[in-house]
């Protein structure tokens, strides 16, 4: 198996597969290009250890650096609050997903539709079905930042170790922060 | 349909062909003339008779599709790529294709229960006669609420169930035909048919359960049924052991009868997995329950059973190979599950036993439950002594040795539905620490996908089992066996508090064992709601799972909470088909407490249940097509269902939109005006990611437009408390659920009023709610 076979063996999406993002600058470019990105954080981000902390610490770094709206699903909200970074909203992932497929939805803040959904920390099958829903029923582009390849996304990381993932996130956050800082 | 039904009775007639006496011709079905309750508008409803009701629900709870993949592979035009707005060669859209698959699943589920019911009724008629009276319990006047509601008849005998099954079979056939290439193409019409399949499924389940309760004398609406042993350690391995797997109890009953009749009771262990186990324990307290569906490989590989008897549904299709590998003869007993075995139904029992024990045949297919009883017992007695050694060497693996061959490729983890980190555990095991491997036991589903993926041929599941030997040896718990229906008196007692919202809700834990992180989560959720004085109902594999954990005092939930249908009760209704009693309880609240007519009056009753009965189902490990149809039956009654994270693989949710005010208007039956009620209940079908999220959702989904202020305050107390505990803070959507200041829980009044003021909250009025344009009662036009 290669690092761009789906992480869970039998998840073979179909003819259109996610473009693989290997370099943090490429992910940063995707996020920078988006006008209204939204980050959907699942509970596994608060549970999986990496780099002496949890995945969620790196993802909070991303939220800060990109300034995107954060929606916590599962009980990720508690993990965010514990770290002093309450989400903009807490709701089940499928509930948010259904709103994203509604062209009339004006977002959590009422300021307009989102054009990029970034996913991390959901159970793999939940992320894959949600990404599939967005692929088929909405114009929203999707970026999966979990360390396992998700063919149903627009862009996905390949299958990488948690150590490599932490390094990737570090570089991504640095890249976004430098852009934000440099205007 | 019923309007065309004709019943002609001719005493005497002279015709061209001769003299005819006492001729009775029955065309279609005849409604019960002795029943004073007037018949409602939809007896034996056709595919579209309730389409308007379905559309009312589906207009509010819109399908959210989560396609499994981009393709349709159903016919030879295909495969068709349905990505985005592309259409298949037959013209179907991606949305309709998803609904079609849901409909297929619901039809499979409904067909399975209905066929089970047919087989059971046919057998029971043969054994006990057509006129055997139905008896759901002396405290049960409304013995078949679902059948009364849907069909408009009151079945009195086993024979009366036959026309009910005729109807259900016709409907499923028609529904299934709608999934053929080039039939139904509108997603919402497909969804309406899904709801129809669910309703018909409930009919089938009710037939099956009231038939077996009546004929086999199962507990009849008894709250305090016996506590039966549960778990592998409950099995006395000094005795010969028979294992029954599946859902259709006659073969297990045949075994228990044979033991009883020959004075062998107590000398042979009759153990079971899945619903046959539950129903065997309803038949005889001698029967022991090993565990839910996912225990099949665990138990067979333990080497404990001497003989395996399978009936139907939820049987591993590789069970024969597994049994063979462990030297256990297998008996298949249903036409639906022959497993390639020779049909020995007509052969003498002793000849079959000789072949099974002499190693000439790994198994036999026997369609006669009595003969199954004799063959299973004789075989178990014959093979048990020689099999003792196998029991002393369970799982037959040395995990350390196996782990030494592990190359760390990770294929096992990638094949694992629960993403269990087997490679890391294998590494630790190779270094001498089996603890990590043992720790996987609870979350392992026993699916063996890891074993098929492993390039080294490591028996991963067996390694986990061997490492977890200690926990398995201590697996001895208890479960209150299935009680059947809810008594009418119980309904009278709690009907008011439920409808007025003073019991915060009824939470039903049902479904299979496809848990994302082990069964403990389910037991914890059930315990949480029982402590909070909800009425907790359960059935099937979920009922077993919640009995498999002990609290700090060493007690299981069944030992801690009573089995009454009352606040704080844990009510095990029975096997999967007993789910009909949970729906039945909701229906009976409308009829017994609120005195609404049940008979063929589906829309009005569903409208009542949806707007007033704060019930919600949690199918945390839902996996099968039967779980899909069971859920669909609840949806048509307007009862929300929550599934675990694997549930998104059912391909679509039915979600409300709390932010769309226009979706949440009802008619006030008193004034006829349209009134905004807030999003209650907010969803009809939703997957939760974690148990904490499921609990928050369940508390929220128990709210109904009809709640009194006191009731709403109580429901909000639980919602806010669970939210605070598991998400942190007061829920953002609080203002949507507070109608007047009296709804605010008194202990949090100041704090919540402050929040509400900040959010520009306004009071709304509490109506007498209905979604039916045609007024249910009392409205002045
Ligand atoms: S049923 Fe329709 S979409 Fe499916 S393969 Fe056939 S033509 Fe294609
Ligand atoms: S048997 Fe257990 S470990 Fe193996 S794939 Fe299934 S759930 Fe995972
Ligand atoms: S698939 Fe087999 S060899 Fe590979 S990591 Fe798992 S147990 Fe080891």
Short mmCIF file of C-alpha atoms in Angstrom, two decimals, chain A residues 1-2 5-9 11-16 42-44 73-75 77-78 81 88-92 94-95 97-99 101-102 105 121-123 125-126 128-130 132-133 135-137 152 159, chain B residues 64-71 81-84 94-95 411 413-419 449 645-646 648-649 653 655 657-660 682-683 686-690 692-693 697 700 725-729 732:
data_model
loop_
_atom_site.label_atom_id
_atom_site.label_comp_id
_atom_site.label_asym_id
_atom_site.label_seq_id
_atom_site.Cartn_x
_atom_site.Cartn_y
_atom_site.Cartn_z
CA UNK A 1 0.00 0.00 0.00
CA UNK A 2 1.24 3.48 -0.79
CA UNK A 5 -4.12 4.66 -0.51
CA UNK A 6 -6.99 5.50 1.79
CA UNK A 7 -6.03 5.09 5.44
CA UNK A 8 -8.86 2.66 6.07
CA UNK A 9 -8.33 -0.12 3.58
CA UNK A 11 -12.53 3.27 1.57
CA UNK A 12 -12.38 3.57 -2.18
CA UNK A 13 -14.28 6.70 -3.06
CA UNK A 14 -14.59 6.80 -6.80
CA UNK A 15 -13.23 8.46 -9.91
CA UNK A 16 -12.42 11.81 -8.26
CA UNK A 42 -13.53 16.40 16.08
CA UNK A 43 -12.95 14.88 19.51
CA UNK A 44 -10.03 12.69 18.46
CA UNK A 73 -17.98 18.50 17.29
CA UNK A 74 -18.20 15.59 19.69
CA UNK A 75 -16.76 16.92 22.92
CA UNK A 77 -15.37 21.90 22.72
CA UNK A 78 -14.24 20.96 26.24
CA UNK A 81 -12.09 25.53 26.41
CA UNK A 88 -17.15 29.78 17.73
CA UNK A 89 -19.78 27.06 17.88
CA UNK A 90 -20.22 23.52 19.14
CA UNK A 91 -22.49 21.18 17.22
CA UNK A 92 -22.57 17.66 15.80
CA UNK A 94 -23.31 16.17 10.51
CA UNK A 95 -25.41 19.16 11.57
CA UNK A 97 -22.24 19.45 7.29
CA UNK A 98 -25.89 19.79 6.36
CA UNK A 99 -25.74 23.54 6.79
CA UNK A 101 -24.68 22.09 1.77
CA UNK A 102 -27.31 24.84 1.96
CA UNK A 105 -26.75 29.49 4.84
CA UNK A 121 -9.95 14.96 14.53
CA UNK A 122 -13.13 13.21 13.43
CA UNK A 123 -13.28 9.40 13.45
CA UNK A 125 -15.35 6.95 8.67
CA UNK A 126 -17.24 10.00 9.89
CA UNK A 128 -15.01 10.28 4.93
CA UNK A 129 -18.80 10.30 4.78
CA UNK A 130 -18.93 13.99 5.66
CA UNK A 132 -18.30 12.85 0.53
CA UNK A 133 -21.46 14.81 1.39
CA UNK A 135 -18.04 16.88 -2.37
CA UNK A 136 -21.38 15.88 -3.89
CA UNK A 137 -23.76 18.44 -2.51
CA UNK A 152 -13.23 12.15 -0.60
CA UNK A 159 -0.72 8.68 5.40
CA UNK B 64 -28.69 15.04 4.43
CA UNK B 65 -26.91 12.60 2.17
CA UNK B 66 -23.50 11.15 2.91
CA UNK B 67 -22.73 8.95 -0.09
CA UNK B 68 -20.65 5.87 0.68
CA UNK B 69 -18.92 6.23 -2.66
CA UNK B 70 -19.36 8.02 -5.97
CA UNK B 71 -20.76 5.10 -7.89
CA UNK B 81 -20.41 7.84 -11.81
CA UNK B 82 -22.94 9.97 -9.92
CA UNK B 83 -20.48 12.58 -8.69
CA UNK B 84 -22.06 15.96 -8.01
CA UNK B 94 -26.93 10.93 -6.38
CA UNK B 95 -29.55 12.03 -3.84
CA UNK B 411 -2.40 -3.40 7.56
CA UNK B 413 -5.03 -1.31 11.90
CA UNK B 414 -6.01 -0.01 8.50
CA UNK B 415 -8.48 -2.85 8.10
CA UNK B 416 -9.91 -2.35 11.57
CA UNK B 417 -13.29 -0.55 11.68
CA UNK B 418 -12.28 1.02 14.99
CA UNK B 419 -8.74 1.92 13.92
CA UNK B 449 -10.84 -8.07 9.36
CA UNK B 645 -20.32 7.53 14.52
CA UNK B 646 -20.46 4.38 12.35
CA UNK B 648 -23.09 7.99 9.10
CA UNK B 649 -22.45 4.95 6.91
CA UNK B 653 -29.41 11.71 8.18
CA UNK B 655 -31.88 16.76 10.20
CA UNK B 657 -32.61 23.26 10.92
CA UNK B 658 -32.94 25.10 14.20
CA UNK B 659 -31.85 28.30 12.45
CA UNK B 660 -34.77 28.27 10.02
CA UNK B 682 -34.74 19.20 16.45
CA UNK B 683 -33.73 16.12 14.44
CA UNK B 686 -28.55 12.05 13.62
CA UNK B 687 -25.13 10.49 14.19
CA UNK B 688 -23.27 11.55 17.30
CA UNK B 689 -19.51 11.43 17.43
CA UNK B 690 -19.07 10.59 21.11
CA UNK B 692 -21.12 12.73 25.53
CA UNK B 693 -22.50 14.32 22.38
CA UNK B 697 -28.52 15.37 21.96
CA UNK B 700 -32.40 17.97 23.80
CA UNK B 725 -20.38 18.99 31.81
CA UNK B 726 -19.39 17.71 28.39
CA UNK B 727 -19.12 20.72 26.13
CA UNK B 728 -18.61 23.47 28.63
CA UNK B 729 -20.81 26.52 29.11
CA UNK B 732 -25.83 28.67 22.49
#
